[in-house]
mmCIF file of C-alpha atoms in Angstrom:
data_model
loop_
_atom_site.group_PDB
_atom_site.id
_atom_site.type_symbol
_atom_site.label_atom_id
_atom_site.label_comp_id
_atom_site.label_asym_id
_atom_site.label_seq_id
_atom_site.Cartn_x
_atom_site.Cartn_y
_atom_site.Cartn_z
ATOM 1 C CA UNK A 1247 -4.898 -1.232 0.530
ATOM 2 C CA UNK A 1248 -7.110 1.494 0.088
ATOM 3 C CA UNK A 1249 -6.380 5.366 0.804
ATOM 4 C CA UNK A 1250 -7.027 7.010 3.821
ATOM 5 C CA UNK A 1251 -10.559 9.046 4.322
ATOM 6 C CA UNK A 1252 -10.186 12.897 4.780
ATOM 7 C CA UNK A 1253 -13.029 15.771 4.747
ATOM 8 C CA UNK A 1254 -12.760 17.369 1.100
ATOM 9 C CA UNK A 1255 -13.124 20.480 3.544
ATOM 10 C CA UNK A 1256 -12.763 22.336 6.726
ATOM 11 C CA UNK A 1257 -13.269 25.777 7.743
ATOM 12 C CA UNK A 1258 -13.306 28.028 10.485
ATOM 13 C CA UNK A 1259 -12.576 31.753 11.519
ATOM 14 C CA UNK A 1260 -9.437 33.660 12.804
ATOM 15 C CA UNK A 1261 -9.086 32.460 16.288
ATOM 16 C CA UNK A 1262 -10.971 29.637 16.398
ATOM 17 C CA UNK A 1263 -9.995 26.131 17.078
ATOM 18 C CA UNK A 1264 -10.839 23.092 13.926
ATOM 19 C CA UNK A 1265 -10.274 19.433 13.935
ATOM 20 C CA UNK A 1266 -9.310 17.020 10.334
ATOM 21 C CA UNK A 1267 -10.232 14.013 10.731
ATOM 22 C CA UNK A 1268 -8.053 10.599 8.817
ATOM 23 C CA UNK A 1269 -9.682 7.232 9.237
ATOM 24 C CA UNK A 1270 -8.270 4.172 8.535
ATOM 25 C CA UNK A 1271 -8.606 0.887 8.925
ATOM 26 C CA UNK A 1272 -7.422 -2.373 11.663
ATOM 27 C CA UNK A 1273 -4.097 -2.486 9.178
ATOM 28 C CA UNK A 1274 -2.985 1.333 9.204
ATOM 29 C CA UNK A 1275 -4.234 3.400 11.404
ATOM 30 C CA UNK A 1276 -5.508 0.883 13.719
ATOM 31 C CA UNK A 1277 -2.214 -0.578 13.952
ATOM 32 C CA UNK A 1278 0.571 1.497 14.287
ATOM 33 C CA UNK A 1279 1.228 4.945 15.864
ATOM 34 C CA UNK A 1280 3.131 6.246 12.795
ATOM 35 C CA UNK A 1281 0.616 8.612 11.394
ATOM 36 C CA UNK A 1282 2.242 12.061 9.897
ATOM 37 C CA UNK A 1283 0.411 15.271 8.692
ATOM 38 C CA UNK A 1284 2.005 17.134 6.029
ATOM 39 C CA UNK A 1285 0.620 20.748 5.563
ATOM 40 C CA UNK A 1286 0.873 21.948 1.211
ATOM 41 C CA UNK A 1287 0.218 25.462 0.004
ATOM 42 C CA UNK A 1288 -0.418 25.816 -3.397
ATOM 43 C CA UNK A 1289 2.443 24.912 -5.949
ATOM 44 C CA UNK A 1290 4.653 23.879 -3.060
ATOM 45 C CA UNK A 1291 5.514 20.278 -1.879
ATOM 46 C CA UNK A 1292 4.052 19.370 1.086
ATOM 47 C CA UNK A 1293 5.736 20.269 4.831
ATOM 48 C CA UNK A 1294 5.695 17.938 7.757
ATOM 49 C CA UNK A 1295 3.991 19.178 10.482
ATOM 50 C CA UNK A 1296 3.276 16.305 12.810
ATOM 51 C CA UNK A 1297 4.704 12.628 12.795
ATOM 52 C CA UNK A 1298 4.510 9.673 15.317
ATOM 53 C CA UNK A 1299 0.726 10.495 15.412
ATOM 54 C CA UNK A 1300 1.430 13.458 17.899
ATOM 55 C CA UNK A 1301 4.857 14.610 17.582
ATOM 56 C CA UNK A 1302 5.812 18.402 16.261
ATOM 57 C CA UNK A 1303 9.055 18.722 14.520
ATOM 58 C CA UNK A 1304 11.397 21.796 15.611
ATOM 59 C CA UNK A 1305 9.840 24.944 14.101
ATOM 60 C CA UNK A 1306 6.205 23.910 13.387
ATOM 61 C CA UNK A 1307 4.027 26.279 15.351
ATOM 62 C CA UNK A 1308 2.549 24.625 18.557
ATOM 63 C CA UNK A 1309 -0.805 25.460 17.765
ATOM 64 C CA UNK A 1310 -0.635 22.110 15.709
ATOM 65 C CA UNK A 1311 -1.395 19.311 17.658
ATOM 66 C CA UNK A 1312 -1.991 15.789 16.673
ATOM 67 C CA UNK A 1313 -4.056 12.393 18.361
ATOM 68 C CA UNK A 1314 -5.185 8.703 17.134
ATOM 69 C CA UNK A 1315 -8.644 7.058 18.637
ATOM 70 C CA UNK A 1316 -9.026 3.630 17.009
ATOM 71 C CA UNK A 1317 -8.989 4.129 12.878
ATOM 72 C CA UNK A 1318 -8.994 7.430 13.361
ATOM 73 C CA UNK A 1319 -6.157 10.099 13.850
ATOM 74 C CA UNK A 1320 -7.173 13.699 13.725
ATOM 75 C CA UNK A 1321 -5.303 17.588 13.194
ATOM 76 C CA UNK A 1322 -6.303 19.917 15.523
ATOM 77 C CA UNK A 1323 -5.145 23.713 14.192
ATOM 78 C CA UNK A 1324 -5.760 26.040 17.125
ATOM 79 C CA UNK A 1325 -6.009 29.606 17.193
ATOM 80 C CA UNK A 1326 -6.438 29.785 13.770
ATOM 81 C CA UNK A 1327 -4.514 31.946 11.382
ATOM 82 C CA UNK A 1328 -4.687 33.217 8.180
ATOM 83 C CA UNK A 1329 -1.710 31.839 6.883
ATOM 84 C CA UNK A 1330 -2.688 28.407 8.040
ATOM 85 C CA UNK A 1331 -4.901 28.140 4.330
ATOM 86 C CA UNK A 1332 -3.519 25.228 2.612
ATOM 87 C CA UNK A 1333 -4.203 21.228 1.840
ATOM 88 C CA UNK A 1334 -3.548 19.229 5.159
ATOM 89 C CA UNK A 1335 -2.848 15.300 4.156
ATOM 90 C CA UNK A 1336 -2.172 12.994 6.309
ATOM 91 C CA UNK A 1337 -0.065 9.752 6.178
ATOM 92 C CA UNK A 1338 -0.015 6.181 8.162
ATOM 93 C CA UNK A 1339 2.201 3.474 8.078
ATOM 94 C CA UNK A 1340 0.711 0.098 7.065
ATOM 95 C CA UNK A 1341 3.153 -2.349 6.973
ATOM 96 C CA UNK A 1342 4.072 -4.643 4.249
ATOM 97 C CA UNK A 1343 2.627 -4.202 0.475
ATOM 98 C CA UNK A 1344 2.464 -0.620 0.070
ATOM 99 C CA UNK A 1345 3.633 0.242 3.410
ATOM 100 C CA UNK A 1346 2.510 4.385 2.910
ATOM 101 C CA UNK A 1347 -1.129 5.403 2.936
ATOM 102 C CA UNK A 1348 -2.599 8.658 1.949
ATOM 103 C CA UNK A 1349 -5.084 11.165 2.399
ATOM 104 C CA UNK A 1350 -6.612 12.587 -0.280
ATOM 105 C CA UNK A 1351 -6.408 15.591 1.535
ATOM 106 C CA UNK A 1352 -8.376 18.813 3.029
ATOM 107 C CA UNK A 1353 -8.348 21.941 2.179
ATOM 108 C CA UNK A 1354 -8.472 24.234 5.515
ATOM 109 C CA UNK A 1355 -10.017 27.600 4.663
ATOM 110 C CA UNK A 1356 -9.666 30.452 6.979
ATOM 111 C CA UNK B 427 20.386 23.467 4.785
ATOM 112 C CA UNK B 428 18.874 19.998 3.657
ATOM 113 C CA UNK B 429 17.603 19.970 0.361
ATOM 114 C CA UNK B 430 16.670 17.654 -2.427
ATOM 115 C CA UNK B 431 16.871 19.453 -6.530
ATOM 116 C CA UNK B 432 14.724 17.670 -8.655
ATOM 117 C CA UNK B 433 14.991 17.436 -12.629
ATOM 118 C CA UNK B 434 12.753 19.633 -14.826
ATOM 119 C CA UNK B 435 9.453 18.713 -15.826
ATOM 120 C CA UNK B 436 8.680 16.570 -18.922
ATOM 121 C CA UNK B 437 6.413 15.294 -21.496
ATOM 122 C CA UNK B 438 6.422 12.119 -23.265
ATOM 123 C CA UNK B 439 4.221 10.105 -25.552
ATOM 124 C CA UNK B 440 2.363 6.780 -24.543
ATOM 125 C CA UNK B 441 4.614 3.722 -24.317
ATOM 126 C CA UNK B 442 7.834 5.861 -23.605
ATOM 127 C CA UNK B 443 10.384 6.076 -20.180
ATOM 128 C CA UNK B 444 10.842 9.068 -17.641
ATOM 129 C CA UNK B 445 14.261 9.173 -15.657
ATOM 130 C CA UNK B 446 13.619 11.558 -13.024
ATOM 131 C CA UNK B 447 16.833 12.710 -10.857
ATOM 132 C CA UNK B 448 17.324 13.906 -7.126
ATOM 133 C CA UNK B 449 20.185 15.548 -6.255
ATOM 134 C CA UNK B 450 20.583 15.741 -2.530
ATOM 135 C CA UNK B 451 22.456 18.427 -0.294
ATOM 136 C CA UNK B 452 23.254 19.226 3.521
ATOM 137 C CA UNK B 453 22.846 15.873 4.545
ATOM 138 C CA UNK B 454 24.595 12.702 4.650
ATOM 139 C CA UNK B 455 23.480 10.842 1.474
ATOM 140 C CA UNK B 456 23.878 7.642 2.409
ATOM 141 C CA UNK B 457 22.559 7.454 6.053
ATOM 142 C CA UNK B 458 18.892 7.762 4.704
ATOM 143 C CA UNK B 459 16.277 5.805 2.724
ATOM 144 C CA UNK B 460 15.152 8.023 -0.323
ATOM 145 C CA UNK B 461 11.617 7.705 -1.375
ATOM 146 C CA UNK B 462 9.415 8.223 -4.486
ATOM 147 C CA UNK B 463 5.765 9.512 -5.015
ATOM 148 C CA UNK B 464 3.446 11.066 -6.950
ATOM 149 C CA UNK B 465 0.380 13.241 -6.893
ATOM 150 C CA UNK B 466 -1.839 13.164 -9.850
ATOM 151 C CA UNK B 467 -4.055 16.153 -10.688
ATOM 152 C CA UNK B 468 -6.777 17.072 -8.292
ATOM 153 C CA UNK B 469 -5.592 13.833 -6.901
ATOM 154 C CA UNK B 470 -3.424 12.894 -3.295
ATOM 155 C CA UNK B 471 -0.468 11.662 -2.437
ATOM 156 C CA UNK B 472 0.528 7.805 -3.644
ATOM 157 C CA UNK B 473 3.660 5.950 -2.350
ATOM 158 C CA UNK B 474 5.716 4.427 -4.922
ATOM 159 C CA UNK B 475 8.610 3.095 -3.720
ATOM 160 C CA UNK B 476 11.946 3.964 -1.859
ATOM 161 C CA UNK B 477 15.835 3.352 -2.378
ATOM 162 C CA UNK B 478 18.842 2.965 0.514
ATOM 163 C CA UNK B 479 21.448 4.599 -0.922
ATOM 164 C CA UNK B 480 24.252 2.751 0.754
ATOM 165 C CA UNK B 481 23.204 -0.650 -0.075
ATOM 166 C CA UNK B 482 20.774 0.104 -3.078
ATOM 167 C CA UNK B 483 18.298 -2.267 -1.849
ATOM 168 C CA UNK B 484 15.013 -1.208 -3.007
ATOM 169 C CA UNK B 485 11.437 -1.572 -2.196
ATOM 170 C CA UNK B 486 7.903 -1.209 -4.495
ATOM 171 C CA UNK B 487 4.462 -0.894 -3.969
ATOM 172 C CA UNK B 488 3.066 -3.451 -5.786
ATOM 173 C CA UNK B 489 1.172 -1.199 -8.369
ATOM 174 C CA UNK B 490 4.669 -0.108 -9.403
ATOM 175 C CA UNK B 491 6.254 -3.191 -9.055
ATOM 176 C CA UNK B 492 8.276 -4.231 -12.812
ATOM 177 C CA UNK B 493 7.673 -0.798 -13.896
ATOM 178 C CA UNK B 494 9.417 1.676 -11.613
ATOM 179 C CA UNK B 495 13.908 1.220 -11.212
ATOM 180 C CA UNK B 496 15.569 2.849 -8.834
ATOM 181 C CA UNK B 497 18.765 3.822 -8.792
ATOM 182 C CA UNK B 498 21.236 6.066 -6.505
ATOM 183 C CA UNK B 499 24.811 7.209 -7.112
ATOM 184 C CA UNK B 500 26.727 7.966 -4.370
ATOM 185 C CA UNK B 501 29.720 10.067 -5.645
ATOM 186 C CA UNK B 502 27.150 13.170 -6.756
ATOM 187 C CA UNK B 503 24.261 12.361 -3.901
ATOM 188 C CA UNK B 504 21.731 11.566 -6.563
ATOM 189 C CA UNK B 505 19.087 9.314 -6.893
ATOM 190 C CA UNK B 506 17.068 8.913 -10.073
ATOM 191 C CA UNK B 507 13.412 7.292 -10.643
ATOM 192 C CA UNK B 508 12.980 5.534 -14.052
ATOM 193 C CA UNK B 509 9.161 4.441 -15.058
ATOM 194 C CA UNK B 510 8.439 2.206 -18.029
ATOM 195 C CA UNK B 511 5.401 1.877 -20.280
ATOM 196 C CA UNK B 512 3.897 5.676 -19.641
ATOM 197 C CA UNK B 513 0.384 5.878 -20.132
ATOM 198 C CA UNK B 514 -1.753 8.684 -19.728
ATOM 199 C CA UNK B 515 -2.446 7.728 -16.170
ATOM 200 C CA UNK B 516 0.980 8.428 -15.102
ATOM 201 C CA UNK B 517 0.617 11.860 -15.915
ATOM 202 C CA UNK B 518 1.485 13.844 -12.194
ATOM 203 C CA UNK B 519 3.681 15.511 -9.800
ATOM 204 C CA UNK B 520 6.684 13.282 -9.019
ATOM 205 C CA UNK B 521 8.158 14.028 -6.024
ATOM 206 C CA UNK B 522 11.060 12.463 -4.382
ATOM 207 C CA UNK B 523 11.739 12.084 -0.167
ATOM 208 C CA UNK B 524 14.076 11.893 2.203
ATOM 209 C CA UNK B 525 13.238 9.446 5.050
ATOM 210 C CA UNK B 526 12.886 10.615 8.490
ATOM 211 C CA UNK B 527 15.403 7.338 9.689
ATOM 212 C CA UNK B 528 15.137 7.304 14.246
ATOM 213 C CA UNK B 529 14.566 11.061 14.437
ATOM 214 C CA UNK B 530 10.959 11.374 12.357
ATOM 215 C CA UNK B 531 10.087 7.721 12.386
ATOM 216 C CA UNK B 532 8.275 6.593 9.446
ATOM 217 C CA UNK B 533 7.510 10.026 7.780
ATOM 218 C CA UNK B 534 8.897 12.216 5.161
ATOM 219 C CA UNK B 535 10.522 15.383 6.409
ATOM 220 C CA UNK B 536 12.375 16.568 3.248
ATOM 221 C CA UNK B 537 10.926 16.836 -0.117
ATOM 222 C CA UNK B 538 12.126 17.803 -3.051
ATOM 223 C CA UNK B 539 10.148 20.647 -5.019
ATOM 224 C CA UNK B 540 8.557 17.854 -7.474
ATOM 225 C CA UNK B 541 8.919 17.007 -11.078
ATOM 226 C CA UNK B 542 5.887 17.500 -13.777
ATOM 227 C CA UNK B 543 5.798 14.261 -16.185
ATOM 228 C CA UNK B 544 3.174 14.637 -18.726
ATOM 229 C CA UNK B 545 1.979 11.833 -21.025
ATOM 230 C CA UNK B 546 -0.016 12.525 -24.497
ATOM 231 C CA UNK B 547 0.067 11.148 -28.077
#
């Protein structure tokens, strides 16, 4: 299985509103609705911020927001903030072999 | 607090083993898969391979597969990582995982800071 397909890079202003895209294939993405987004400053491991392709754990800000269409699941940061600068990667299931797919990740600049 | 301590970083030379420990706290051990990966430089995240701790069955991706062992013990809530046959391509960050079980299906909401391993002659 191959890894998953991220942007090298997104970036947008204070305030605004910016979408990562994660495409797949029929045998990740395509196929289950266990796609997770971890968020990674520099030097730090990474920090789940949405699992279940649209599901926030306790604490992570709401302006995080998560959705699947087809091979594709997306990030949606809204309102954007400063301190939201960091590598997003996301994460599907895929079943037997290697059963965890990556991103190679993409760095959000604010 | 949950929390997973991993060992220090490490360098080795070509053809040599890493054992790489996790040490987990503020959570029940044994009621959660643990899982390995590792991040190479300028490189993302790859899934090698995860342990249950209460049965010690174990599972590999199959670029890992008769290279990687995993083993847990119980009594001091530590799991350890052991690859075989370094090569400089196994140079990364190591990073073990706790399992996200019913409440964070299929993801990885603990992680443990990461390990350096770094192989040169």
């Amino acid at each position: 299985q191959s890894a998953l397909t991220q942007p090298a890079s997104v970036s947008g202003s204070p305030g605004q509103s910016i979408t990562v895209s994660c495409t797949g294939t029929n045998n990740d993405i395509g196929s289950y609705n266990y796609v997770s987004w971890y968020q990674q400053h520099p030097g730090k491991a990474p920090q789940l911020i949405i699992y279940a392709v649209k599901k926030r754990p306790s604490g992570v800000s709401v302006r995080f927001s998560g959705s699947k269409s087809g091979n594709t699941a997306s990030l949606t940061i809204s309102g954007l903030q400063a301190e939201d600068e960091a590598v997003y990667l996301c994460c599907s299931y895929a079943g037997t072999g290697t059963p965890y797919l990556f991103g190679s990740g993409t760095q959000v600049t604010v | 607090q949950m929390q997973l301590e991993q060992s220090a970083a490490e360098v080795l030379k070509p053809g040599a083993s890493v054992r790489v420990s996790c040490k987990a706290s503020g959570y029940t051990f044994s009621n959660y898969f643990l899982h390995w990966l590792r991040q190479a430089p300028g490189l993302g995240l790859e899934w090698m391979a995860w342990i249950d701790p209460n049965s010690g069955e174990t599972d590999f991706a199959p670029n890992f597969r008769g290279r990687v062992t995993l083993t847990s013990d119980k009594s001091i809530n530590t799991a350890y990582m052991e690859l075989s046959r370094l090569t400089s391509a196994d140079t990364a960050l190591y990073y073990c995982a706790r399992g996200g079980a019913a409440t964070f299906p299929l993801s990885f909401p603990v992680w443990g800071q990461g390990t350096m391993v770094g192989v040169s002659s």
